[in-house]
XYZ file of C-alpha atoms in Angstrom:
734
model
C 0.218 -0.192 0.272
C 2.031 3.033 -0.975
C 1.061 7.228 1.744
C 2.142 8.544 -1.517
C -0.161 11.447 -3.061
C 1.031 12.573 -5.803
C -0.256 16.682 -6.483
C -0.577 15.862 -10.113
C 0.401 19.223 -12.504
C -1.901 20.644 -14.975
C -1.420 21.237 -18.552
C -3.052 24.390 -19.476
C -3.177 24.437 -23.512
C -4.553 26.995 -26.347
C -3.483 28.479 -29.429
C -1.583 31.627 -29.914
C -1.245 32.735 -33.959
C 1.731 34.741 -34.100
C 2.533 36.812 -37.629
C 5.926 35.461 -36.980
C 5.585 31.928 -36.354
C 2.034 30.988 -37.663
C 0.295 28.984 -35.239
C 1.612 28.788 -31.765
C 0.437 25.411 -29.346
C 1.603 26.895 -26.102
C 1.971 25.045 -23.369
C 1.122 25.433 -19.806
C 2.508 24.064 -16.898
C 0.480 24.299 -13.433
C -0.373 22.671 -10.102
C -3.685 21.054 -9.960
C -5.846 23.660 -9.312
C -6.396 25.550 -5.952
C -3.204 24.701 -5.032
C -2.285 27.004 -6.973
C 1.218 27.643 -4.402
C 2.207 25.123 -4.535
C 4.579 24.581 -7.234
C 3.724 22.919 -10.936
C 5.973 19.083 -9.909
C 6.564 15.113 -11.826
C 5.470 12.494 -10.410
C 4.271 9.233 -12.250
C 0.736 11.031 -13.264
C 1.579 14.142 -13.826
C 4.635 12.920 -15.851
C 1.588 11.180 -18.124
C -0.247 15.352 -18.311
C 3.764 16.400 -19.379
C 4.551 14.125 -21.866
C 1.187 14.002 -22.861
C 0.295 17.489 -24.094
C 3.864 17.551 -25.999
C 3.357 14.623 -28.062
C -0.007 15.904 -28.536
C 1.671 18.788 -29.683
C 3.486 17.306 -32.197
C 0.830 14.990 -33.859
C -0.672 18.875 -34.491
C 2.724 19.356 -35.943
C 2.979 16.849 -37.899
C 0.292 17.132 -38.518
C 0.086 21.001 -40.267
C -1.504 22.173 -37.198
C 0.251 24.090 -36.139
C 4.328 26.377 -37.077
C 6.114 26.366 -33.226
C 5.451 25.382 -29.345
C 5.996 26.496 -26.399
C 6.009 25.379 -23.110
C 5.857 27.317 -19.538
C 4.628 27.915 -15.583
C 2.732 29.956 -13.742
C 4.174 32.215 -11.018
C 7.187 31.235 -9.978
C 7.993 28.199 -10.832
C 7.856 27.201 -15.004
C 8.077 23.430 -13.420
C 9.763 22.571 -10.441
C 10.818 18.689 -10.996
C 10.648 14.960 -9.142
C 8.182 15.490 -6.508
C 10.632 13.815 -3.688
C 7.947 13.089 -1.701
C 8.120 10.273 -3.675
C 11.135 8.813 -3.684
C 10.267 8.419 0.268
C 7.542 5.492 -0.860
C 9.029 2.469 -1.407
C 6.228 1.576 -3.984
C 6.422 4.299 -5.284
C 9.934 4.845 -6.675
C 8.862 1.231 -8.383
C 6.707 4.391 -10.656
C 11.029 5.761 -11.913
C 10.971 2.799 -15.382
C 8.493 3.994 -16.309
C 8.735 7.823 -16.371
C 12.008 7.508 -17.346
C 10.650 5.924 -21.024
C 8.254 8.773 -21.611
C 11.574 10.609 -20.560
C 13.636 9.364 -22.904
C 10.853 8.476 -25.515
C 10.371 11.944 -25.363
C 13.342 13.203 -25.702
C 13.866 11.298 -28.715
C 10.863 12.102 -30.329
C 11.288 16.457 -30.627
C 14.355 16.192 -32.320
C 12.224 14.654 -34.838
C 9.749 17.544 -34.435
C 9.028 19.545 -37.412
C 7.915 22.386 -35.717
C 10.331 24.803 -33.794
C 10.021 24.044 -30.332
C 10.627 27.095 -27.260
C 10.774 26.804 -23.296
C 10.618 30.192 -21.464
C 10.982 29.389 -17.911
C 9.266 32.377 -16.537
C 10.294 30.928 -12.769
C 12.444 28.005 -11.252
C 13.317 25.360 -13.674
C 15.029 22.070 -11.317
C 15.718 18.987 -12.223
C 13.256 17.101 -14.569
C 11.526 20.525 -14.813
C 15.129 21.547 -16.708
C 15.172 18.202 -18.812
C 11.746 19.307 -20.073
C 13.998 22.560 -20.962
C 15.966 20.451 -22.808
C 13.917 19.678 -25.148
C 13.039 22.983 -26.534
C 15.265 23.921 -29.531
C 15.288 28.155 -27.530
C 14.393 28.834 -24.054
C 14.336 32.237 -23.012
C 14.441 33.027 -19.942
C 12.951 36.055 -17.636
C 15.348 38.484 -15.882
C 16.113 37.836 -11.986
C 14.710 33.796 -12.570
C 16.289 32.260 -10.139
C 16.794 28.511 -9.429
C 18.110 26.646 -12.788
C 19.337 23.421 -11.858
C 20.519 19.824 -12.590
C 20.305 19.461 -8.147
C 20.348 15.640 -8.640
C 23.843 14.479 -7.597
C 23.242 16.323 -4.146
C 20.484 13.518 -3.722
C 21.793 10.915 -3.809
C 21.057 10.814 -8.013
C 20.808 11.990 -11.207
C 19.772 13.987 -14.154
C 17.846 10.975 -15.962
C 15.274 12.210 -17.192
C 18.128 13.280 -20.424
C 19.907 16.093 -18.835
C 22.900 14.089 -17.845
C 23.247 12.882 -21.711
C 22.491 16.893 -23.150
C 22.879 19.299 -21.274
C 27.010 19.544 -22.771
C 25.107 20.101 -26.667
C 23.354 23.339 -25.155
C 26.160 24.258 -22.560
C 29.185 23.359 -23.327
C 31.649 20.677 -21.781
C 32.570 22.965 -18.855
C 29.836 24.125 -17.630
C 27.780 20.885 -18.260
C 30.553 18.892 -15.793
C 29.734 22.012 -13.236
C 26.922 21.653 -12.971
C 26.015 17.866 -13.069
C 27.976 17.241 -10.600
C 29.619 20.661 -8.723
C 26.523 22.989 -8.444
C 25.635 20.518 -6.476
C 27.554 20.120 -3.948
C 27.488 23.827 -2.985
C 23.846 24.359 -2.538
C 24.263 26.415 -6.269
C 21.566 26.887 -9.118
C 21.701 29.302 -11.287
C 20.179 32.466 -12.028
C 19.179 34.252 -15.719
C 21.817 35.560 -16.393
C 24.332 33.548 -15.972
C 22.146 31.372 -17.520
C 22.060 33.835 -20.514
C 26.178 34.616 -19.919
C 26.442 29.898 -20.131
C 24.064 29.405 -23.210
C 21.491 27.320 -21.614
C 19.206 30.606 -22.510
C 19.505 32.138 -25.820
C 17.884 35.210 -24.851
C 15.964 36.793 -21.398
C 12.086 38.100 -21.931
C 9.684 39.678 -19.515
C 7.003 36.797 -20.272
C 5.473 35.075 -22.952
C 4.571 37.270 -25.647
C 8.448 39.101 -25.891
C 9.495 35.347 -25.532
C 7.544 35.106 -28.752
C 9.187 37.419 -30.194
C 12.522 36.513 -29.546
C 11.764 32.630 -30.552
C 10.195 34.422 -33.889
C 13.146 36.335 -35.062
C 15.792 33.580 -33.884
C 13.677 30.243 -35.520
C 13.975 33.759 -39.715
C 17.429 33.612 -38.729
C 17.877 29.579 -39.093
C 18.941 28.611 -42.877
C 15.273 27.383 -44.759
C 16.368 24.014 -45.646
C 14.776 21.712 -48.272
C 12.337 19.104 -46.509
C 13.562 16.192 -48.748
C 16.360 17.140 -47.878
C 19.129 14.382 -46.486
C 20.999 15.861 -43.931
C 17.607 17.888 -42.604
C 17.910 14.715 -40.681
C 20.154 12.221 -37.969
C 19.800 8.420 -39.530
C 20.525 7.703 -35.594
C 18.004 10.238 -34.461
C 15.920 8.698 -37.181
C 16.052 4.576 -36.533
C 15.778 5.125 -33.091
C 12.702 7.279 -32.644
C 10.689 5.601 -30.420
C 7.222 6.460 -31.504
C 8.293 9.300 -34.490
C 5.073 8.781 -37.181
C 7.386 6.793 -40.450
C 5.458 9.893 -42.665
C 7.089 12.698 -40.070
C 8.604 15.309 -42.925
C 11.783 16.240 -41.449
C 13.147 17.349 -38.486
C 12.728 21.478 -38.592
C 15.974 23.196 -39.765
C 17.780 25.044 -37.320
C 18.395 21.759 -35.053
C 21.639 20.055 -34.368
C 22.854 16.226 -33.599
C 22.876 16.501 -29.826
C 25.907 13.962 -28.897
C 29.422 14.355 -29.907
C 31.550 12.023 -31.996
C 34.788 10.087 -30.696
C 37.462 11.899 -31.382
C 36.085 15.706 -31.988
C 37.062 18.602 -30.715
C 33.682 18.591 -28.246
C 34.522 14.702 -27.332
C 38.001 15.860 -26.304
C 36.624 19.453 -24.372
C 34.561 17.717 -22.172
C 37.164 14.768 -21.885
C 38.803 17.500 -19.977
C 35.987 18.677 -17.905
C 36.439 15.633 -16.277
C 39.891 15.783 -15.794
C 39.891 19.144 -14.519
C 40.905 20.280 -11.275
C 38.289 19.375 -8.663
C 40.166 23.118 -5.644
C 43.363 23.005 -5.562
C 44.399 19.528 -4.573
C 42.396 17.062 -7.007
C 40.517 16.874 -10.209
C 36.874 16.587 -10.213
C 38.021 12.699 -10.902
C 39.193 12.174 -7.505
C 36.871 14.071 -5.994
C 34.053 11.518 -7.731
C 37.264 8.839 -6.282
C 36.937 10.364 -2.347
C 32.709 10.646 -1.948
C 32.033 6.852 -3.421
C 34.761 5.740 -1.235
C 32.193 7.963 1.401
C 29.171 6.177 0.384
C 28.264 8.874 -2.307
C 28.003 7.035 -6.287
C 26.192 9.574 -7.802
C 28.726 12.176 -8.974
C 30.891 9.176 -9.848
C 27.757 7.168 -11.685
C 27.671 11.060 -12.999
C 30.838 11.502 -14.801
C 30.555 8.220 -15.889
C 28.072 8.566 -18.053
C 29.283 12.542 -19.359
C 32.403 9.992 -20.366
C 30.750 6.968 -21.990
C 28.441 10.065 -25.049
C 31.434 10.131 -27.232
C 30.539 8.279 -30.484
C 27.200 7.103 -28.934
C 23.717 7.272 -30.494
C 21.019 8.886 -28.848
C 19.386 6.243 -27.827
C 22.276 4.626 -26.434
C 22.539 7.219 -23.580
C 19.453 7.788 -22.615
C 19.647 3.911 -22.097
C 22.501 3.736 -19.951
C 21.767 7.136 -18.328
C 17.838 4.807 -16.977
C 20.519 1.942 -15.507
C 22.101 4.195 -13.702
C 18.648 6.317 -12.043
C 17.626 2.846 -11.669
C 20.227 1.809 -9.864
C 20.551 5.282 -8.043
C 16.618 5.216 -7.205
C 16.939 2.175 -4.272
C 20.203 2.694 -2.854
C 21.869 3.963 0.860
C 22.535 6.890 -0.372
C 18.959 7.636 -1.926
C 17.568 7.619 0.687
C 18.952 9.117 3.271
C 19.955 11.413 0.622
C 16.344 12.268 0.417
C 15.610 11.917 3.879
C 17.995 15.436 4.288
C 16.371 16.795 1.682
C 12.833 16.618 3.787
C 14.581 17.628 6.543
C 16.023 20.989 5.174
C 12.687 22.016 3.570
C 10.720 21.877 6.057
C 13.172 23.036 8.051
C 13.838 26.102 6.142
C 12.569 29.241 8.138
C 8.897 30.421 7.919
C 7.766 33.656 5.964
C 4.732 33.902 8.997
C 6.193 35.511 12.469
C 5.915 32.616 14.593
C 3.040 32.836 16.771
C 3.322 35.127 20.097
C 6.668 37.351 19.458
C 7.171 40.119 21.242
C 7.849 42.999 18.700
C 11.359 43.929 18.506
C 12.162 47.924 18.012
C 15.753 48.266 19.295
C 18.236 45.476 20.261
C 21.348 44.954 22.060
C 24.853 43.362 22.225
C 26.421 43.078 25.343
C 30.241 42.771 23.875
C 31.554 44.254 20.535
C 34.652 40.811 20.150
C 34.610 39.305 16.904
C 30.911 36.986 16.884
C 29.135 39.831 19.509
C 30.176 41.938 15.884
C 29.047 38.977 14.147
C 25.512 39.024 15.453
C 25.101 42.018 16.240
C 25.611 42.773 11.783
C 22.905 39.678 11.067
C 20.513 41.484 14.151
C 20.674 44.444 12.277
C 20.465 43.199 8.922
C 17.642 40.904 9.634
C 15.459 42.623 12.171
C 16.041 46.393 10.757
C 15.616 48.103 14.309
C 19.053 50.001 15.367
C 21.126 47.872 17.378
C 24.080 49.108 19.861
C 26.751 47.373 21.250
C 28.672 47.497 24.591
C 31.707 46.418 25.221
C 33.850 47.904 28.758
C 37.012 48.919 26.179
C 36.077 51.915 24.046
C 38.767 50.463 21.269
C 37.170 47.273 21.198
C 34.239 48.944 21.377
C 35.156 50.583 17.955
C 36.896 47.783 16.616
C 33.537 45.551 16.838
C 30.621 48.738 15.407
C 33.597 49.692 12.769
C 33.726 45.201 11.609
C 29.853 44.759 11.967
C 29.455 47.178 9.938
C 32.229 45.624 7.127
C 29.868 42.907 7.674
C 26.792 45.673 5.856
C 29.396 47.150 3.324
C 30.506 42.889 2.127
C 26.306 42.228 1.898
C 26.120 44.842 0.249
C 29.074 44.342 -2.473
C 27.241 41.477 -3.257
C 24.446 42.701 -4.649
C 21.828 40.767 -1.581
C 21.374 44.748 -0.398
C 20.192 48.047 -1.829
C 22.628 50.872 -1.574
C 19.250 52.888 0.557
C 18.681 49.813 2.764
C 22.976 49.405 3.293
C 22.947 52.573 4.794
C 19.713 52.892 6.905
C 20.987 49.211 8.268
C 24.631 51.030 8.477
C 22.588 54.059 11.042
C 21.375 51.401 13.082
C 25.040 49.890 13.818
C 26.719 51.748 16.683
C 28.415 51.225 19.885
C 29.139 52.334 23.646
C 30.557 52.063 26.572
C 28.020 53.145 28.615
C 25.525 50.422 30.489
C 22.423 52.799 30.283
C 22.206 52.856 26.455
C 20.680 49.679 26.635
C 18.304 49.964 28.873
C 15.781 50.535 26.361
C 16.223 47.972 24.436
C 13.333 45.071 24.309
C 16.133 42.675 23.552
C 19.787 42.120 24.256
C 22.343 39.464 23.584
C 25.157 38.746 25.180
C 28.450 37.112 23.767
C 31.123 37.250 26.282
C 33.879 35.366 27.480
C 32.166 31.330 27.841
C 32.791 31.257 31.247
C 30.234 31.127 33.232
C 30.290 33.923 36.272
C 31.347 36.353 33.240
C 27.825 35.790 31.733
C 26.443 36.082 35.810
C 27.541 38.719 35.867
C 26.343 40.570 32.571
C 22.967 39.806 33.676
C 22.283 40.358 36.517
C 23.852 43.702 35.232
C 21.485 44.433 32.630
C 18.755 43.295 34.541
C 19.170 46.078 36.608
C 18.960 48.927 34.067
C 16.227 47.239 31.452
C 12.137 46.856 30.755
C 10.705 43.646 33.526
C 9.805 42.007 30.292
C 12.993 42.471 27.967
C 14.518 39.706 27.181
C 17.766 38.696 27.995
C 19.223 36.437 25.753
C 23.287 34.025 25.197
C 24.776 33.129 22.959
C 26.679 30.973 25.041
C 28.003 27.201 23.135
C 28.180 25.121 26.250
C 28.066 26.541 29.632
C 24.228 26.488 31.051
C 21.330 28.447 30.291
C 18.936 27.190 34.239
C 22.552 28.250 35.888
C 22.800 31.826 34.381
C 19.447 32.572 34.902
C 19.354 31.495 38.783
C 19.637 34.950 40.443
C 17.735 37.101 38.230
C 14.500 37.760 39.391
C 13.227 36.606 36.277
C 14.528 33.994 34.810
C 11.236 33.898 32.834
C 12.049 36.533 30.036
C 16.287 33.922 29.488
C 16.925 32.315 26.656
C 19.869 30.779 24.363
C 20.688 31.341 20.497
C 23.389 29.427 20.012
C 25.260 31.699 16.233
C 27.516 28.800 15.111
C 30.871 30.822 14.091
C 30.963 32.545 10.842
C 27.677 33.818 12.130
C 26.801 35.151 8.452
C 27.343 32.146 6.849
C 26.672 28.697 9.350
C 22.614 28.876 8.390
C 21.988 27.332 12.344
C 21.186 29.134 15.710
C 20.082 26.355 17.999
C 17.128 27.853 20.880
C 17.831 27.399 24.300
C 14.938 27.192 26.685
C 14.886 26.251 30.075
C 12.488 24.612 32.197
C 11.923 28.500 32.968
C 11.830 30.016 29.641
C 8.086 31.754 29.161
C 6.160 30.974 25.088
C 6.791 34.411 24.497
C 10.757 34.235 25.137
C 10.762 31.340 23.382
C 8.533 32.977 20.991
C 10.654 35.680 20.401
C 13.710 33.396 20.153
C 12.370 32.014 17.694
C 11.368 34.586 15.604
C 14.675 36.564 16.205
C 16.497 33.591 14.372
C 13.876 32.996 11.591
C 13.727 37.191 10.849
C 17.224 36.361 10.350
C 15.946 33.212 7.352
C 18.394 30.555 9.724
C 17.188 26.775 10.610
C 15.996 27.051 14.187
C 16.434 23.619 16.585
C 15.111 23.196 20.194
C 16.974 21.740 22.420
C 16.500 21.759 26.478
C 19.273 23.229 28.727
C 22.050 20.459 28.321
C 25.772 20.385 28.656
C 26.460 20.885 24.826
C 23.099 21.485 23.906
C 23.388 18.708 20.372
C 26.400 19.966 18.226
C 29.599 20.039 20.024
C 28.124 17.952 23.164
C 28.311 15.763 19.592
C 31.061 16.785 18.368
C 32.679 16.329 21.329
C 32.188 12.977 21.587
C 33.836 12.258 18.530
C 36.931 14.765 19.111
C 37.616 12.913 23.002
C 36.792 9.896 21.260
C 40.176 10.641 18.527
C 42.502 12.455 21.417
C 41.548 9.718 23.891
C 43.868 7.604 21.728
C 46.372 10.285 20.862
C 46.187 10.466 24.514
C 47.309 6.131 24.742
C 50.143 6.408 22.293
C 48.695 5.525 18.914
C 49.990 7.555 15.859
C 48.787 10.692 14.403
C 49.113 10.474 11.478
C 47.493 7.091 11.933
C 44.364 8.482 13.909
C 43.260 11.511 11.621
C 42.358 9.607 9.023
C 40.214 7.404 10.828
C 37.117 8.747 10.107
C 36.983 9.411 7.102
C 34.352 6.943 6.300
C 31.596 9.035 8.071
C 32.048 11.998 4.712
C 33.258 15.176 7.302
C 34.041 18.237 5.170
C 37.594 17.991 7.297
C 39.732 15.621 9.661
C 39.941 15.972 13.674
C 43.172 17.414 13.829
C 41.641 20.618 11.031
C 37.729 20.758 13.273
C 39.824 21.569 16.214
C 42.547 23.941 14.814
C 38.691 26.146 13.246
C 37.270 25.589 16.716
C 40.999 27.052 18.392
C 42.471 24.970 21.268
C 41.609 26.976 23.936
C 37.648 26.313 23.073
C 38.463 22.667 23.239
C 40.595 21.879 25.921
C 37.666 24.278 27.867
C 34.927 22.955 25.997
C 35.862 18.788 26.858
C 36.138 19.978 29.677
C 33.500 21.201 31.515
C 31.574 18.040 28.784
C 34.061 15.984 31.356
C 32.662 18.249 34.584
C 28.710 17.944 33.372
C 28.359 14.443 31.757
C 31.451 12.359 32.884
C 33.625 10.309 31.608
C 31.507 9.554 28.508
C 33.244 12.160 27.197
C 37.725 13.192 27.375
C 39.765 16.079 28.795
C 42.947 15.339 27.223
C 45.805 15.965 29.150
C 47.867 16.899 25.523
C 46.024 18.951 24.417
C 46.190 21.523 27.022
C 50.100 20.900 26.014
C 49.141 21.862 22.556
C 47.340 24.521 23.780
C 50.473 26.208 26.400
C 53.025 25.022 22.937
C 50.782 28.309 21.112
C 50.320 24.926 18.571
C 48.400 24.117 15.982
C 47.440 20.154 15.439
C 48.209 20.789 11.305
C 49.382 22.400 8.602
C 49.169 24.495 6.260
C 49.012 22.549 1.781
C 48.200 24.335 -0.741
C 48.691 20.382 -2.638
C 46.774 17.670 -0.483
C 43.021 17.642 0.326
C 43.940 17.462 4.042
C 45.845 19.703 6.288
C 49.009 16.856 6.753
C 49.591 16.652 10.569
C 52.241 18.841 12.247
C 54.883 16.982 13.948
C 53.846 18.898 16.743
C 50.407 16.301 17.810
C 52.987 13.774 18.678
C 56.214 15.669 19.987
C 52.804 17.242 22.672
C 51.394 14.014 23.340
C 53.757 11.198 23.674
C 54.757 8.074 21.536
C 54.295 5.939 24.412
C 53.815 3.151 23.153
C 50.099 1.130 24.677
C 47.407 -1.603 23.524
C 45.468 -0.934 20.679
C 42.219 -1.327 22.539
C 43.420 1.636 24.999
C 44.903 4.544 21.452
C 42.009 2.388 18.235
C 42.774 3.684 14.531
C 40.766 2.645 11.126
C 38.330 0.547 11.361
C 38.649 -0.127 15.258
C 38.319 3.605 16.404
C 35.788 4.232 13.882
C 33.528 1.632 15.540
C 34.619 3.619 18.540
C 32.879 6.828 17.682
C 29.833 5.256 15.961
C 28.637 3.524 18.631
C 29.428 6.445 20.843
C 27.176 9.029 18.844
C 24.521 6.393 18.573
C 24.961 5.695 22.950
C 25.270 9.974 22.878
C 21.841 10.670 20.749
C 19.696 7.728 23.192
C 21.049 9.317 26.092
C 19.673 13.441 24.311
C 16.823 11.441 23.614
C 15.889 9.486 27.126
C 16.360 12.828 29.140
C 14.334 15.404 26.146
C 17.436 17.367 25.181
C 15.306 16.638 22.676
C 12.496 15.145 21.805
C 12.983 13.339 17.870
C 16.019 12.254 16.134
C 15.344 14.930 13.720
C 16.404 17.041 15.050
C 19.526 16.345 15.938
C 19.788 15.160 11.714
C 19.176 18.743 10.737
C 21.561 19.736 13.309
C 24.640 17.742 12.493
C 23.894 19.096 8.821
C 23.230 22.136 9.575
C 25.435 22.797 11.833
C 29.309 20.439 11.662
C 28.660 20.041 7.709
C 27.337 15.497 8.401
C 26.770 14.679 4.598
C 23.654 15.169 3.731
C 24.089 11.723 1.991
C 24.427 10.292 4.949
C 20.722 11.325 5.969
C 21.764 13.257 9.399
C 23.963 11.286 12.129
C 21.218 9.054 12.562
C 19.936 7.182 9.517
C 24.243 6.234 8.846
C 23.665 4.787 12.621
C 20.977 2.898 11.494
C 22.156 1.340 8.315
C 26.094 0.847 9.964
C 24.718 -1.065 12.566
C 25.794 1.188 15.045
C 22.430 2.109 16.456
C 21.787 -1.693 17.342
C 25.461 -2.410 18.917
C 25.186 0.889 20.904
C 21.596 0.603 22.300
C 19.965 -2.165 20.937
C 17.742 -0.560 18.136
C 17.327 1.434 15.872
C 16.448 5.301 15.722
C 14.124 5.179 12.558
C 12.665 1.266 12.808
C 13.403 -0.473 9.515
C 13.488 2.688 7.058
C 17.850 2.392 6.873
C 18.853 -0.858 7.180
C 18.697 -3.848 4.617
C 18.496 -1.815 2.009
C 20.725 -2.484 -1.336
């Protein structure tokens, strides 16, 4: 029994007369009637509707009833691609083969069409939506359109409805390889302007009327060829056209063969693009192999398809594409990737204000250091109200203000903020040493050193000048919010907002509530995060909250192994299979060794010997040393010799100093144990909160689905706690 409910896309059809084209069959893709706010997507029945409408238009073209075909969408969406909720249902996934066949047959047939085809991208065209647009001979886009791309390899699959095969013939090999392999890994989609530059669209047009005029001009520019000319129809296309009538009068003359021949300049350019650099230290090919070793085969599979294109017929290439998609859609990586995509979709900042949130007319930041200035800038940008920073030191206050205003200037320079808005936000930022300047604030966030006595002192000082209903917010990363508020007259107005560094780039904020935090305070904290366009993940007040608690369970195991005498150079790569964006020693350097040493000790004190306070790390702090050395020639920075010197190299048994798979298993089991404890004690209510937090706050790979699906599929949750976090959802797949 399928749990999948499809929202079937409609295709609205009409004929338009155009002086330069004749009768144009216009196909408009639209969401179901009454669901106009939904994007038009492609599920099994929607594929039938879309391919059926295009096939009918082709029938009419072959009968001489129309002289052109145009496709467009409604609102801000051309066609949003495959309905991802379908992939979460194993029963619905069985439809993929038939969907592939329908789209591929049409990709072949449309290339024998006697009339030209236009796709006007009025809005976003992603995945299967863009692949539908690739059927067209001419593409236009409305200025300002964003959300054009093929995100499939980031979802554990690949563009399987013609995109992997055909994109290179439209934008060239380099842009195609970038869009298929690299852009999804960077969460990047392109705009109409970039699409014009890449050649994905031929012209920009404000609306369909202007697009038809542009289309007519481009069609007229092609040389008319006699319909009997043998060169008009590519023999390979004619032989493989699945449904093209034998009486078809020949393909439109402006159409070119979509695949490169063997040993042609186009084939050579494609191979060069596949071997091009990916970053400073590896090629696209070696990067794909590394991803596959980490459980993410989609990029490597797409790369192999691209490499096989030269010399292929269209039907051969599409058949390989279909096989690859059908294999990948049933893989562990696809199941986990779709799960994480759904987490991100549901968790993204909402459009509506949080119910019960208080109005904020002026906010303050206690502190003006690096973190404080970054947070102040984001508050000013997101809330659009005056933001005042206060520090005891005049010079630090001035530097903090300059740094915050520089963030605003850089935001404006990227074009995401107009000049007038940037000037107003800059004016809204101020700094002072006078406590009374904070007196009129509706909310003050402290970002002072991570020492409980200092934070309590700051809160006590703030409470003496603020109104009784003004919020007190802490940016602590590991300290108890309740203990911070215990001596206040109004602990109910205290909430934690844990921002991650760098604040402008990191999308996660952990929202920490104590037993005393009232509903209005929590709602206001969540509203602040929403207005800053960040993801909020709620956590109870517990040591390390979510991300740091789990990261330091990992780092503690790593440091314990080195403290036990393991070779640091063997320890550092032991967790590569997790697929984290950096190795443990690079992460420690990024966090800062003094901070890591402090947080590690706090967690040992609060949570016991499941965590590890590292003597060797303390020595590294005293030496002002780093775990890694800079390198432009390696993917991961090499381990510094200082590590072995600081930790010592006394031989030890393997149990005390595991490396390789033994250390990986210890980390897996430790994570499973800790998450189970967090769920049992109410730190979080659901494993999905943990997964979202680790994806956004620690870069845990999406192809693992976050952490809990990975722990289920690896067997760690069963080993460590005797059960899985998601039943059988991520176990026993192919």
